[in-house]
GROMACS .gro file of C-alpha atoms in nm:
model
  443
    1UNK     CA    1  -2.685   5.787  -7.016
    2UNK     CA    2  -2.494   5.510  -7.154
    3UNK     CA    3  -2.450   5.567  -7.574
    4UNK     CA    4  -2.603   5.239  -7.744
    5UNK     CA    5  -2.593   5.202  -8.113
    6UNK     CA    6  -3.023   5.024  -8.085
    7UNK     CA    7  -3.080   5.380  -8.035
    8UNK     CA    8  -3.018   5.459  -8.369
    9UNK     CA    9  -3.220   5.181  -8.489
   10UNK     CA   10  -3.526   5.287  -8.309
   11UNK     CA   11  -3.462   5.612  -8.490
   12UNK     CA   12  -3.508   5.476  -8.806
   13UNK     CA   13  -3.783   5.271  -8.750
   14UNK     CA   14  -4.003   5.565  -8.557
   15UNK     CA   15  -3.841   5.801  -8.885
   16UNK     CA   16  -4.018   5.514  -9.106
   17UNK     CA   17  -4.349   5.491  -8.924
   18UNK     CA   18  -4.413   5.872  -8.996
   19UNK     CA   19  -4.270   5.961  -9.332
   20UNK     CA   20  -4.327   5.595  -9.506
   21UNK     CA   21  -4.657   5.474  -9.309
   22UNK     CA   22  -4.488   5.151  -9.211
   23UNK     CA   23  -4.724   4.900  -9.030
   24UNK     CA   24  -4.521   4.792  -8.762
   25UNK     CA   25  -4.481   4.772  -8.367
   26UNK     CA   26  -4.151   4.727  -8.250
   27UNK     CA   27  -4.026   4.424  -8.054
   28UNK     CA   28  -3.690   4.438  -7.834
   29UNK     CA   29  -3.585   4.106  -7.772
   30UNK     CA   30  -3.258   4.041  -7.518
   31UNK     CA   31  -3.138   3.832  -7.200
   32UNK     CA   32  -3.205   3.968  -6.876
   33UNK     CA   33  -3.022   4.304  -6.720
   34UNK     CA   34  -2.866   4.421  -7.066
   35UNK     CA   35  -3.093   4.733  -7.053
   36UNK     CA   36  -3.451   4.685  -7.242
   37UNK     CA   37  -3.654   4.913  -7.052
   38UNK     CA   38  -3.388   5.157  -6.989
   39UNK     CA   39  -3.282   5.229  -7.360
   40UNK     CA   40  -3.661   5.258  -7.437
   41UNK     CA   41  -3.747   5.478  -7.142
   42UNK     CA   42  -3.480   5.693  -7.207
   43UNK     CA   43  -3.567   5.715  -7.615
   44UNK     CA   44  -3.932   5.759  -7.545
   45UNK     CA   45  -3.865   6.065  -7.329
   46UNK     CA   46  -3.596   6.228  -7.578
   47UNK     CA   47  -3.835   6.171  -7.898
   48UNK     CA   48  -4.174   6.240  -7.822
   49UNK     CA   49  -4.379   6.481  -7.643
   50UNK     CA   50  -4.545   6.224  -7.508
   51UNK     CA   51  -4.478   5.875  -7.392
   52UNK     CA   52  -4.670   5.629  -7.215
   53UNK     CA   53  -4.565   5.296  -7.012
   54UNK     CA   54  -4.706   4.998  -6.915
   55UNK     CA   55  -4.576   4.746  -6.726
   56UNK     CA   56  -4.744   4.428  -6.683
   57UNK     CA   57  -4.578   4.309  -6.373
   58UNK     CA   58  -4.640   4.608  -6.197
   59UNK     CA   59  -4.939   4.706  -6.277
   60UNK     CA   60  -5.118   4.342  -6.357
   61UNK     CA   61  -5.452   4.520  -6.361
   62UNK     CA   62  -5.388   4.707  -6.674
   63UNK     CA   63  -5.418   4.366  -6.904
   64UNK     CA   64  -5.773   4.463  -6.841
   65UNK     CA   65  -5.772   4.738  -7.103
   66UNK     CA   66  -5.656   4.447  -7.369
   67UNK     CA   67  -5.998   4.271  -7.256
   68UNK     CA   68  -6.264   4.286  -7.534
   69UNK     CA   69  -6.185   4.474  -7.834
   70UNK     CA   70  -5.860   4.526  -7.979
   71UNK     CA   71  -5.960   4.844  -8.201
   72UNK     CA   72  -5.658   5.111  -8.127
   73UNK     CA   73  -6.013   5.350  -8.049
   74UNK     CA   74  -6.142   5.098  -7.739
   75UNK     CA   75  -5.763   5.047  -7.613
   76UNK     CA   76  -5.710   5.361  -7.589
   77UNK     CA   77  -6.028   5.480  -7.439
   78UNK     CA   78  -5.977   5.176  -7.158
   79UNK     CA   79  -5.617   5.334  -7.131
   80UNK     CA   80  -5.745   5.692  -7.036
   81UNK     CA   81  -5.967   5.483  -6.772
   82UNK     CA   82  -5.676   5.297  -6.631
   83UNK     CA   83  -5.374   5.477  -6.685
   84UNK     CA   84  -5.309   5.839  -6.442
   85UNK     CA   85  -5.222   6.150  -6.658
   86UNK     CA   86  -5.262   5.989  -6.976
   87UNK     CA   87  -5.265   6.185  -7.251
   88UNK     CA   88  -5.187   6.110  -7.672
   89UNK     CA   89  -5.021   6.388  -7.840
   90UNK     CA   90  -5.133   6.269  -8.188
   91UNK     CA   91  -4.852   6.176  -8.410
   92UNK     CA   92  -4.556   6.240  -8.135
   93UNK     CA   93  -4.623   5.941  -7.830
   94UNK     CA   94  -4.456   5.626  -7.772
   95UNK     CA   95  -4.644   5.349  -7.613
   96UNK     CA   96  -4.416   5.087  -7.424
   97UNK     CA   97  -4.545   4.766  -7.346
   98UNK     CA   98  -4.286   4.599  -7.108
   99UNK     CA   99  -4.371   4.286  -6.960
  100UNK     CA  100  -4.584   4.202  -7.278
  101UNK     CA  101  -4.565   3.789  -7.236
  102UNK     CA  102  -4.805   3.847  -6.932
  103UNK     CA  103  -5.100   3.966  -7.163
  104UNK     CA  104  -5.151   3.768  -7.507
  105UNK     CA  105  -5.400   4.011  -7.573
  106UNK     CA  106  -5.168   4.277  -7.611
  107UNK     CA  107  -4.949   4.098  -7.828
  108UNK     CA  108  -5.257   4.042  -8.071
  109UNK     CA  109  -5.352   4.402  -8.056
  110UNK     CA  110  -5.012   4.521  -8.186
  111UNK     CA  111  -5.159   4.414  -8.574
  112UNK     CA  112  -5.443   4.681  -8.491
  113UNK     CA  113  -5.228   4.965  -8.302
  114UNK     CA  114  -4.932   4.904  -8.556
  115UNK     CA  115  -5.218   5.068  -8.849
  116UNK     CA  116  -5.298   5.323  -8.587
  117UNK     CA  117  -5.065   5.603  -8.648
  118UNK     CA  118  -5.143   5.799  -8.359
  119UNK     CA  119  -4.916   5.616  -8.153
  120UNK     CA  120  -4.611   5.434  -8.217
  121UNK     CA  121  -4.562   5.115  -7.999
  122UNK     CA  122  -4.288   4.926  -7.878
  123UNK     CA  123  -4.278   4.648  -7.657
  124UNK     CA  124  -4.042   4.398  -7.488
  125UNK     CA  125  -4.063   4.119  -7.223
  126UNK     CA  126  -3.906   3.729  -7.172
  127UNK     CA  127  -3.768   3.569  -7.463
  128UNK     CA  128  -3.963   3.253  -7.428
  129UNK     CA  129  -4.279   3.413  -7.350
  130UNK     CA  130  -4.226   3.607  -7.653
  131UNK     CA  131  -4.094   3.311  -7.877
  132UNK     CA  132  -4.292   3.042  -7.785
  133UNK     CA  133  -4.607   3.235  -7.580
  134UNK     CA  134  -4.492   2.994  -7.299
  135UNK     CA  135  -4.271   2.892  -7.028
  136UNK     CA  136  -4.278   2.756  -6.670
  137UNK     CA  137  -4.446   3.127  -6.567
  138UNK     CA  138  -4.798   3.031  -6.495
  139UNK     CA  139  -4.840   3.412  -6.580
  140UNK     CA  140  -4.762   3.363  -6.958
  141UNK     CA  141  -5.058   3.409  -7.122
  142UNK     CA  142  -5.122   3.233  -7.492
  143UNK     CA  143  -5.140   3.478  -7.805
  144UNK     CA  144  -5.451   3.359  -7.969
  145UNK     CA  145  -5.298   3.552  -8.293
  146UNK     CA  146  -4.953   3.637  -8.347
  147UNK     CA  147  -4.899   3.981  -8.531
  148UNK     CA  148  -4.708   3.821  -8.842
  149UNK     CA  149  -4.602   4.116  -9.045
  150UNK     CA  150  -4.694   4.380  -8.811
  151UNK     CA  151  -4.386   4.374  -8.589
  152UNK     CA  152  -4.018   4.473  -8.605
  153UNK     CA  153  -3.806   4.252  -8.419
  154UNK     CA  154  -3.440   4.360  -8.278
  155UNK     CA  155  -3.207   4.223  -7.993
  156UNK     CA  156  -3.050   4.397  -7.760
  157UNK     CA  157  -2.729   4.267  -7.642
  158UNK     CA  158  -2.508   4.353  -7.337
  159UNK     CA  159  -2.267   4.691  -7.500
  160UNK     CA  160  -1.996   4.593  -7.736
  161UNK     CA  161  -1.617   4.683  -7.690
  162UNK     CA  162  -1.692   5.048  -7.903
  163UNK     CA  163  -1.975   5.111  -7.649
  164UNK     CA  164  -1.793   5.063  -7.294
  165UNK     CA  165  -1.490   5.318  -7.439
  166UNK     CA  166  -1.805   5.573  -7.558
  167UNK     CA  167  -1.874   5.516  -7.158
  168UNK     CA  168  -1.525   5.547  -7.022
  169UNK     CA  169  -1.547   5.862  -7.213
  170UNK     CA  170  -1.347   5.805  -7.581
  171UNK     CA  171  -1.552   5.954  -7.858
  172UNK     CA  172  -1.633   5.902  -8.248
  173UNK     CA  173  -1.319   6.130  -8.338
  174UNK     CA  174  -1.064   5.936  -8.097
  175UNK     CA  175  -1.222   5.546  -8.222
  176UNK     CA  176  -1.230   5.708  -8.581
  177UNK     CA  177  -0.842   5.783  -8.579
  178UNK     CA  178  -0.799   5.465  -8.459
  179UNK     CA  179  -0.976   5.301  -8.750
  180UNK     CA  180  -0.714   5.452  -8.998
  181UNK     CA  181  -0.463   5.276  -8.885
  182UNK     CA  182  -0.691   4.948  -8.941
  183UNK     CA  183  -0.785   5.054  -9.328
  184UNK     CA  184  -0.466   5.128  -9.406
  185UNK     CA  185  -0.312   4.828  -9.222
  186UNK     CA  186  -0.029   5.033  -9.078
  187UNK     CA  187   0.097   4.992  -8.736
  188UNK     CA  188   0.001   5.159  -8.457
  189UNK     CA  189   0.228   5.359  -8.205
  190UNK     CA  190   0.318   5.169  -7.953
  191UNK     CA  191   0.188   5.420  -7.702
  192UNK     CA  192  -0.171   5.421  -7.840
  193UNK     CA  193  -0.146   5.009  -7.925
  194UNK     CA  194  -0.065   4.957  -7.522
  195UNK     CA  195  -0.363   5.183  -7.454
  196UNK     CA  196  -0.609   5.034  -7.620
  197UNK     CA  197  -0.475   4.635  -7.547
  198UNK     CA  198  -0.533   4.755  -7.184
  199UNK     CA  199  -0.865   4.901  -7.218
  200UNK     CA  200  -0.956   4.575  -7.416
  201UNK     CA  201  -0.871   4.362  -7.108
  202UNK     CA  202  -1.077   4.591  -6.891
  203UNK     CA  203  -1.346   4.512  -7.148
  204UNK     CA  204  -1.277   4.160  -7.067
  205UNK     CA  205  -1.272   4.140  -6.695
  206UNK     CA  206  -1.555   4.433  -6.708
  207UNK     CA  207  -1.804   4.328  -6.970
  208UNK     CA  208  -2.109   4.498  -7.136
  209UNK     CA  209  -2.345   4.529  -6.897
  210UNK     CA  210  -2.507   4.838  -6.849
  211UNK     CA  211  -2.528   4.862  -6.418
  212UNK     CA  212  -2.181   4.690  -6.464
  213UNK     CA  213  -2.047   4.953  -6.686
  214UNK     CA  214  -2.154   5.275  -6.537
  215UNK     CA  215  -2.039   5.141  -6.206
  216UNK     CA  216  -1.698   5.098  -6.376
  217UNK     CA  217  -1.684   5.446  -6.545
  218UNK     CA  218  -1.795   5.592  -6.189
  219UNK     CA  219  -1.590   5.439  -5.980
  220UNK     CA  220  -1.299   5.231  -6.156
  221UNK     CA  221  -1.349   4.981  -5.871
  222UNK     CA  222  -1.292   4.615  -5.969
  223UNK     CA  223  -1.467   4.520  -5.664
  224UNK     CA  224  -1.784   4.660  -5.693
  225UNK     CA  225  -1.801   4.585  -6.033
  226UNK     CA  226  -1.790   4.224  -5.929
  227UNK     CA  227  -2.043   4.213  -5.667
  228UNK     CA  228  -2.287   4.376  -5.954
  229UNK     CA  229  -2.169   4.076  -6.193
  230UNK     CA  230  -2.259   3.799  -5.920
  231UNK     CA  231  -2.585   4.004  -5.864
  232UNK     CA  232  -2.710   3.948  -6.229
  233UNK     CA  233  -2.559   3.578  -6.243
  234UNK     CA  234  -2.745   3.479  -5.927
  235UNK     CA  235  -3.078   3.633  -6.129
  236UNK     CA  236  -2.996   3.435  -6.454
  237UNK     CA  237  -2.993   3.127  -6.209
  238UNK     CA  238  -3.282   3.260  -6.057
  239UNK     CA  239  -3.422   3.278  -6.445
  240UNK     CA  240  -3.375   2.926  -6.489
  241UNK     CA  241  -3.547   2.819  -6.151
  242UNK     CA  242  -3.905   3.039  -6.291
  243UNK     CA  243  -3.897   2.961  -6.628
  244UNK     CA  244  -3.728   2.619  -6.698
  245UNK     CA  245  -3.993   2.345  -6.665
  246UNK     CA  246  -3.997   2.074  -6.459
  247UNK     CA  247  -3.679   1.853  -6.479
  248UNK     CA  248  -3.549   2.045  -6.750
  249UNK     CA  249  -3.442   2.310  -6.461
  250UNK     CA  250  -3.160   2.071  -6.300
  251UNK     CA  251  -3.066   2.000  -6.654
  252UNK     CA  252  -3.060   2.367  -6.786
  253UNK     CA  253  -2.850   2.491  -6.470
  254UNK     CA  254  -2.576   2.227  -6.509
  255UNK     CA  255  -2.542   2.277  -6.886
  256UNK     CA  256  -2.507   2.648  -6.786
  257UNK     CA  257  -2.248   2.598  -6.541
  258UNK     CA  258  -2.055   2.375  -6.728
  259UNK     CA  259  -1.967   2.625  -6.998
  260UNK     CA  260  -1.680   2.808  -6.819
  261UNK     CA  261  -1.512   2.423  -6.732
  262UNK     CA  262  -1.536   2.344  -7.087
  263UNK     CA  263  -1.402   2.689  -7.248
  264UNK     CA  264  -1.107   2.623  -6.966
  265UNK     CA  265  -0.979   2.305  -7.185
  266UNK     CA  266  -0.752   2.266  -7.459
  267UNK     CA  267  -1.027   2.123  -7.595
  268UNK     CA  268  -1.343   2.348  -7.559
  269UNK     CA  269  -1.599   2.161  -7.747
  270UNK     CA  270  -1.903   2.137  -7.584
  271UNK     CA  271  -1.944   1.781  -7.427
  272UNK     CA  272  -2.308   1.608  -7.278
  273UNK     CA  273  -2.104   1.366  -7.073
  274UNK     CA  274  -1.912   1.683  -6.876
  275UNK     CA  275  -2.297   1.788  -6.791
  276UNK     CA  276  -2.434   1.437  -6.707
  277UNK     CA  277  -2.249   1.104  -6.705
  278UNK     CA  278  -2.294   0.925  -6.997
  279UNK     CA  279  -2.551   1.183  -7.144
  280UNK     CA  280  -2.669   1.232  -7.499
  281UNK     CA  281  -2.782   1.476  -7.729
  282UNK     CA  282  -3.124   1.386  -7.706
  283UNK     CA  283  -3.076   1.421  -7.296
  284UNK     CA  284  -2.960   1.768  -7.270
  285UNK     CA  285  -3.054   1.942  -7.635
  286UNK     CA  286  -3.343   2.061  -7.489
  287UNK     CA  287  -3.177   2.219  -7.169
  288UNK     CA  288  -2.921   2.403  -7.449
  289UNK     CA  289  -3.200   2.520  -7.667
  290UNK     CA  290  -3.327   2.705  -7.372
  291UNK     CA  291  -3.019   2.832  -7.309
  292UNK     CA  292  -2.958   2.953  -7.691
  293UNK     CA  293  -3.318   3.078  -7.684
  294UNK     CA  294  -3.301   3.302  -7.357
  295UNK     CA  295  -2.996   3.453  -7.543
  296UNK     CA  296  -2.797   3.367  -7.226
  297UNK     CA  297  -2.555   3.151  -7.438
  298UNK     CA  298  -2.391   3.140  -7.752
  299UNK     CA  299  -2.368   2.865  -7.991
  300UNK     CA  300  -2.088   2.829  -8.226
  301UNK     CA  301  -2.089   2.510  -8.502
  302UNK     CA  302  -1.810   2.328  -8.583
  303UNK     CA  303  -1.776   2.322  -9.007
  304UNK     CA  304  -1.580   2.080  -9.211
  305UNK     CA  305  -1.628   2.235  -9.545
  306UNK     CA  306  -1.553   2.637  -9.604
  307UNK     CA  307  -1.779   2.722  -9.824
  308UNK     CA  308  -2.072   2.957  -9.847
  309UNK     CA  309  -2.349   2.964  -9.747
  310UNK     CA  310  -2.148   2.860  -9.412
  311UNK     CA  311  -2.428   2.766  -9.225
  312UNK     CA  312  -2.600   2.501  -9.395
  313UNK     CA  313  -2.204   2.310  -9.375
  314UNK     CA  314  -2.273   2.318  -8.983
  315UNK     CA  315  -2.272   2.013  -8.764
  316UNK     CA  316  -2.536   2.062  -8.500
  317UNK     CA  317  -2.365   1.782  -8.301
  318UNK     CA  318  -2.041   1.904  -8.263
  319UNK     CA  319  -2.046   2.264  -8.109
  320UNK     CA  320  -1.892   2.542  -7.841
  321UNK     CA  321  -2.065   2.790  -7.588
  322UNK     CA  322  -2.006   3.075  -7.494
  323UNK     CA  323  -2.140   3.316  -7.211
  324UNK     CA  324  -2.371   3.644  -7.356
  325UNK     CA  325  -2.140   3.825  -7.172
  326UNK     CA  326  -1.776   3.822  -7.113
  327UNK     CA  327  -1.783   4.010  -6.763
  328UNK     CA  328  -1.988   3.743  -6.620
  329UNK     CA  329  -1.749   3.408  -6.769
  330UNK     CA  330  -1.511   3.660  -6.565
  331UNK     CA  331  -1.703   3.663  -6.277
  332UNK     CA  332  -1.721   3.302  -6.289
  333UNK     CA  333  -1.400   3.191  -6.271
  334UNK     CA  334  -1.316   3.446  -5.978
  335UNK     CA  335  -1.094   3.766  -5.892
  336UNK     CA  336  -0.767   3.597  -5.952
  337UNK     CA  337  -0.838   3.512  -6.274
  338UNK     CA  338  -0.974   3.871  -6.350
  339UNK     CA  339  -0.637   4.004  -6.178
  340UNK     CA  340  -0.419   3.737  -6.448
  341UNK     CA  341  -0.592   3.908  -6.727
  342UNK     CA  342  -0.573   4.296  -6.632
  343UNK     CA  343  -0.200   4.226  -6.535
  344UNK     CA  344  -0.134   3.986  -6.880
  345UNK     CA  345  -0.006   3.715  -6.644
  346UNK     CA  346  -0.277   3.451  -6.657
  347UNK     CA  347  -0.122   3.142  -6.845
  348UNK     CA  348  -0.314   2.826  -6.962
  349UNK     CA  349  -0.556   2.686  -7.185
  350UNK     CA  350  -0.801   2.895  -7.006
  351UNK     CA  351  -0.646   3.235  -7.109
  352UNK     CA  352  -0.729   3.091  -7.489
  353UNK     CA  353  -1.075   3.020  -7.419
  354UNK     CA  354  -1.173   3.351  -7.250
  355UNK     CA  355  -0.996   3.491  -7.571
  356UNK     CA  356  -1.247   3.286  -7.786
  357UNK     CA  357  -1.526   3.386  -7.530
  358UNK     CA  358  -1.477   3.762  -7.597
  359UNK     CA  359  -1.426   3.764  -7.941
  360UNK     CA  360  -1.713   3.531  -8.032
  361UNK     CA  361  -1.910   3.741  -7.855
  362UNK     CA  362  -1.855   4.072  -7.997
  363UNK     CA  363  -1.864   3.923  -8.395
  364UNK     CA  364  -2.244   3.799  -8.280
  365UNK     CA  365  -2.305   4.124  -8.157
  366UNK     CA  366  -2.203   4.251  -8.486
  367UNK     CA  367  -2.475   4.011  -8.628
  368UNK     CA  368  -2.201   3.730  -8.781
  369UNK     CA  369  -2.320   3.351  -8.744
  370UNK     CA  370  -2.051   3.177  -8.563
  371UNK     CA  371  -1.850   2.899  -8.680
  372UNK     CA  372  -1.560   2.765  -8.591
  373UNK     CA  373  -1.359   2.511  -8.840
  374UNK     CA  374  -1.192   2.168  -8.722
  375UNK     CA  375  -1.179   1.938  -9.006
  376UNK     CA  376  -0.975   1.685  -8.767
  377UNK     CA  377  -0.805   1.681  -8.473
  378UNK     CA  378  -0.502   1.861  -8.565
  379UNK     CA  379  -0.609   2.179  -8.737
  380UNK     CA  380  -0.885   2.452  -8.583
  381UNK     CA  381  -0.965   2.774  -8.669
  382UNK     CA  382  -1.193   2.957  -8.446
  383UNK     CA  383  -1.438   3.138  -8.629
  384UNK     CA  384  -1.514   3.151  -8.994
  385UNK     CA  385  -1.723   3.445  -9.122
  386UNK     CA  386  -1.878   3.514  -9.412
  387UNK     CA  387  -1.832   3.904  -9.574
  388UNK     CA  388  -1.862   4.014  -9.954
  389UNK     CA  389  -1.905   3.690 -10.077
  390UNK     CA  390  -1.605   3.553  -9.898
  391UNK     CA  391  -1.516   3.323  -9.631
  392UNK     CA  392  -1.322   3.528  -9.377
  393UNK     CA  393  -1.114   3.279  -9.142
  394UNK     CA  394  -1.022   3.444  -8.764
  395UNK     CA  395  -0.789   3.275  -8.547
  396UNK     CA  396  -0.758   3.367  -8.221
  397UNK     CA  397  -0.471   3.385  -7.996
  398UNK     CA  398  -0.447   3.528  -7.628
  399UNK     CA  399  -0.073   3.616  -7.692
  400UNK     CA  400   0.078   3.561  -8.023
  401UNK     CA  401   0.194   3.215  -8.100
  402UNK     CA  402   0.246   3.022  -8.441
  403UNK     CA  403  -0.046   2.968  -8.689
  404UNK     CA  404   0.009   2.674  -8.848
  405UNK     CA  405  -0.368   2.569  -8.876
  406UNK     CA  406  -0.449   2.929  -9.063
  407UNK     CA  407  -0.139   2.895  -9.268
  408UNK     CA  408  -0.285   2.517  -9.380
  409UNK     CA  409  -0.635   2.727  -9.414
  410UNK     CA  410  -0.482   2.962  -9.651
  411UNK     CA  411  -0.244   2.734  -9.827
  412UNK     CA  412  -0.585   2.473  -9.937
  413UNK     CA  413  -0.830   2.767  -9.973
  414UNK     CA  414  -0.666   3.032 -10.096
  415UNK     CA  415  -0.903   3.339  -9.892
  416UNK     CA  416  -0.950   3.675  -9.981
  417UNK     CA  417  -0.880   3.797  -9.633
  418UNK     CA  418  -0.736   3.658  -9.320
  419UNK     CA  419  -0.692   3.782  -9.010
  420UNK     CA  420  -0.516   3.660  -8.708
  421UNK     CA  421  -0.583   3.853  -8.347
  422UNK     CA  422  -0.313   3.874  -8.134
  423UNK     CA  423  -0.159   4.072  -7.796
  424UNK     CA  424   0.021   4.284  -8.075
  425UNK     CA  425   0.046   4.510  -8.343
  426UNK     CA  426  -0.077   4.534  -8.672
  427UNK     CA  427   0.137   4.341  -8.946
  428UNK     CA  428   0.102   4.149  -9.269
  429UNK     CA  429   0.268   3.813  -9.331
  430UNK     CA  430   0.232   3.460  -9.513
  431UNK     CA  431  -0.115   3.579  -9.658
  432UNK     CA  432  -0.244   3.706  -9.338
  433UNK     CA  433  -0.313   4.036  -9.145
  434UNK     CA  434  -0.202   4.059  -8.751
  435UNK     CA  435  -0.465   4.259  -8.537
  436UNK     CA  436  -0.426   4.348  -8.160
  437UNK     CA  437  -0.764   4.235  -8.064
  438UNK     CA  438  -0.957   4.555  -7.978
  439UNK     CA  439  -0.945   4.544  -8.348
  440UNK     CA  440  -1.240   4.322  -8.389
  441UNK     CA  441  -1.452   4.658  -8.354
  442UNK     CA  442  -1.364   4.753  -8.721
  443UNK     CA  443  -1.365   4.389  -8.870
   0.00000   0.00000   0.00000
C-alpha cells in the first residue's frame, strides 16, 4: 500500500466524529486516477470493523435507497434491502459513497447521516458534479439541498516528492536526517546531495501517480511507466470529451494541450492566441475554468505588488499553467525528453519550465497559492509565497545560473527569507539561501 499523508487526515476527522460529536460527512475531492477510492477502501478496511461501499456507477440501482426519506433509520433499512451482507457495527463502520454526483439525493442525505453517529460517511465522485451538481453527464443528478455545514471537504492530489521516496522505500528516519541539514542550513555531503538530486529527477520524469508509482517501485522500468502515463492522459482527454459541454469540448482540449508548448518558452505565460488565433479572454476563460476546476491544471497569477495578502494583488489576466502532475507534462513531451532529464543533459528553455512545472506543483500540494512576480519585462520571480506573515520569494533554476531578478527582489523589499533552488548544494549568499531542489519538501 502506497503511504499517503490524507490518511492521516481521515484519522483525525473519524478521531473527531467519535470523541467531539462533530456533524460532518467527509468529501474527497481530486482529478481523475490520483487514488480516491483506493486510499478510502484501504482506510475503511484498516479502521473499522465494518465498512460498507457503494458505488453509483456500478451499481446504479442502489440510488433507489436515497428515494423517499432521507432519515439515517429509512436509508439504512433500504440499504439492508439492497446491499448483500450488510451489516452496521454501531459506532465502528464507514460508509463510502463513490460515484456520489450520480444521486443528488445522496448528497442531501449526508446533513441527516452526518447527525447519525452510527456510521461515519465519506464520499467522493467528479469534481464538477460535486461543485456545480452538473456537467455534460446526463447522469448528474441536481442536489435539491446542498449539506452546507455538514461536510468536510479535502483534495487529494497525485503523491508529493516525500511520498514516491516513502514508496521507493526511504523512511521517516532517512527524510528526517535529511531535514537537519535544511534547518541548520549546512551543506550536504556530496554523496547524499547526488542521491537525492537523482531521485528528484526520477520524481520528475516519474510523477505522483499512484498505478504510475508502484509500477516504478516494482519494476524500475521507464517504459512501462510511460505506457501507464499515456493510459491516464488518454482518460483525462477522454474526461473532457464526457463532461465538457458542447463547444466548450474543442475549446477545453486545445487549452489543455497547449500548456506543455507554452511552459517550453522563454516566455511561459499563458497566451489565448497560442490556443485560438486571435482569441480572448472572454473566448477561452471558460474552457480554463474547467480545467482549474477538474483540478487537472494549475493556475499561477502574475503579481506586481509583494505584499500580503498576496492574492488579492493578482492579475487574473496575466497567468501560467501547469499540469496536476509532473509525470504526465513528462509524458507529453516524449521519452527523449524524459531521457535529457534523468541523464541532466536536456538544455533549453524547456528544461526551465518543467523546473517551474514540478516545483509549482509540489508548493500547491503543500496548500501555498501560487504566484509568480513580473513587474516588467525584465525581472521575474517564479513563485511568491506567503509564511509567518512574510512574503517568501522562490526562484527557480534547472541548473544554477545568476539571480539578478531575486537580488533586485531583495535589494527593493528587503524579505525575511529567500530561497533560490538550484542543481546544487545548500549555501547562503547576497541575502539568499541555495537549495538543491528536492528541498522544496521541507520549505
Amino acid at each position: 500500500m502506497l503511504k499517503r499523508k490524507i490518511y492521516d487526515e481521515f484519522l483525525s476527522w473519524k478521531n473527531e466524529r467519535k470523541n467531539n460529536k462533530i456533524k460532518e460527512c467527509l468529501t474527497i475531492y481530486g482529478a481523475r486516477q490520483v487514488g480516491k477510492s483506493f486510499i478510502v477502501n484501504e482506510f475503511g478496511k484498516n479502521e473499522y470493523k465494518s465498512y460498507i461501499e457503494i458505488n453509483f456507477v456500478e451499481n446504479p440501482e442502489y440510488k433507489e435507497i436515497f428515494d423517499g426519506s432521507l432519515e439515517a433509520d429509512e436509508i439504512y433499512k433500504k440499504m439492508s434491502l439492497y446491499i448483500p451482507n450488510f451489516n452496521i457495527t454501531e459506532n465502528d463502520t464507514l460508509i463510502f459513497l463513490d460515484e456520489i454526483q450520480l444521486c443528488g439525493n445522496a448528497r442531501t442525505a449526508l446533513k441527516f447521516l452526518a447527525c447519525d453517529f452510527r456510521c461515519d460517511v465519506i464520499t467522493s465522485g467528479s469534481l464538477l458534479g460535486l461543485r456545480y451538481g452538473k456537467d455534460a453527464d446526463g447522469n448528474v443528478t441536481k442536489v435539491e439541498s446542498y449539506p452546507v455545514g455538514y461536510e468536510r471537504q479535502i483534495t487529494l492530489h497525485s503523491l508529493d516528492f516525500e511520498e514516491f521516496v516513502w514508496a521507493l522505500g526511504y523512511d521517516d528516519k532517512v527524510i528526517g536526517s535529511l531535514k537537519e541539514y535544511y534547518d541548520k542550513k549546512e551543506k550536504v555531503p556530496a554523496s547524499i546531495n547526488t542521491k537525492w538530486q537523482n531521485l528528484f529527477r526520477e520524481y520528475i520524469v516519474v510523477g505522483g501517480m499512484p498505478e504510475v508509482v508502484n509500477e516504478y517501485a516494482l519494476s524500475k522500468d521507464f517504459n512501462k511507466v510511460h505506457r501507464i502515463q499515456e493510459k491516464i492522459v488518454d482518460s483525462y482527454k477522454e474526461d473532457i470529451t464526457n463532461h465538457a459541454k458542447g463547444s466548450e469540448k474543442e475549446k477545453v482540449r486545445k487549452c489543455y494541450d497547449t500548456i506543455p508548448n507554452s511552459l517550453a518558452k522563454e516566455n511561459k505565460k499563458f497566451k489565448y492566441g497560442d490556443v485560438i488565433n486571435k482569441a480572448t479572454r472572454r473566448n477561452l476563460e471558460d474552457s480554463i475554468t474547467w480545467l482549474i476546476d477538474t483540478n487537472m491544471v494549475i493556475k499561477c497569477n502574475n503579481i506586481e505588488t509583494p505584499t500580503i495578502p498576496l492574492k488579492y494583488y493578482a492579475r487574473e489576466d496575466y497567468f501560467k499553467l501547469y499540469l496536476n502532475d509532473t509525470g504526465l507534462l513528462m509524458c507529453l513531451y516524449g521519452k527523449e525528453a524524459k531521457k535529457g532529464i534523468i541523464n541532466d543533459t536536456l538544455k533549453g528553455s524547456g528544461k526551465g519550465g518543467i523546473y517551474e512545472n514540478v516545483i509549482g506543483d509540489l508548493l500547491f500540494k503543500k496548500g501555498y497559492n501560487l504566484l509568480f512576480y513580473k513587474p516588467n519585462e525584465d525581472k521575474e520571480i517564479e513563485f511568491l509565497i506567503e509564511y509567518d506573515e512574510n512574503v517568501i520569494p522562490i526562484e527557480v533554476k534547472a541548473s544554477n545560473n545568476r539571480t539578478a531578478s531575486l537580488n533586485t527582489f531583495i535589494s527593493t523589499y528587503k524579505p525575511d527569507i529567500s530561497y533560490k533552488l538550484i542543481s546544487g548544494n545548500i549555501g547562503y549568499a547576497d541575502g539568499k539561501y541555495t537549495l538543491p531542489h528536492y528541498m522544496i519538501m521541507f520549505i
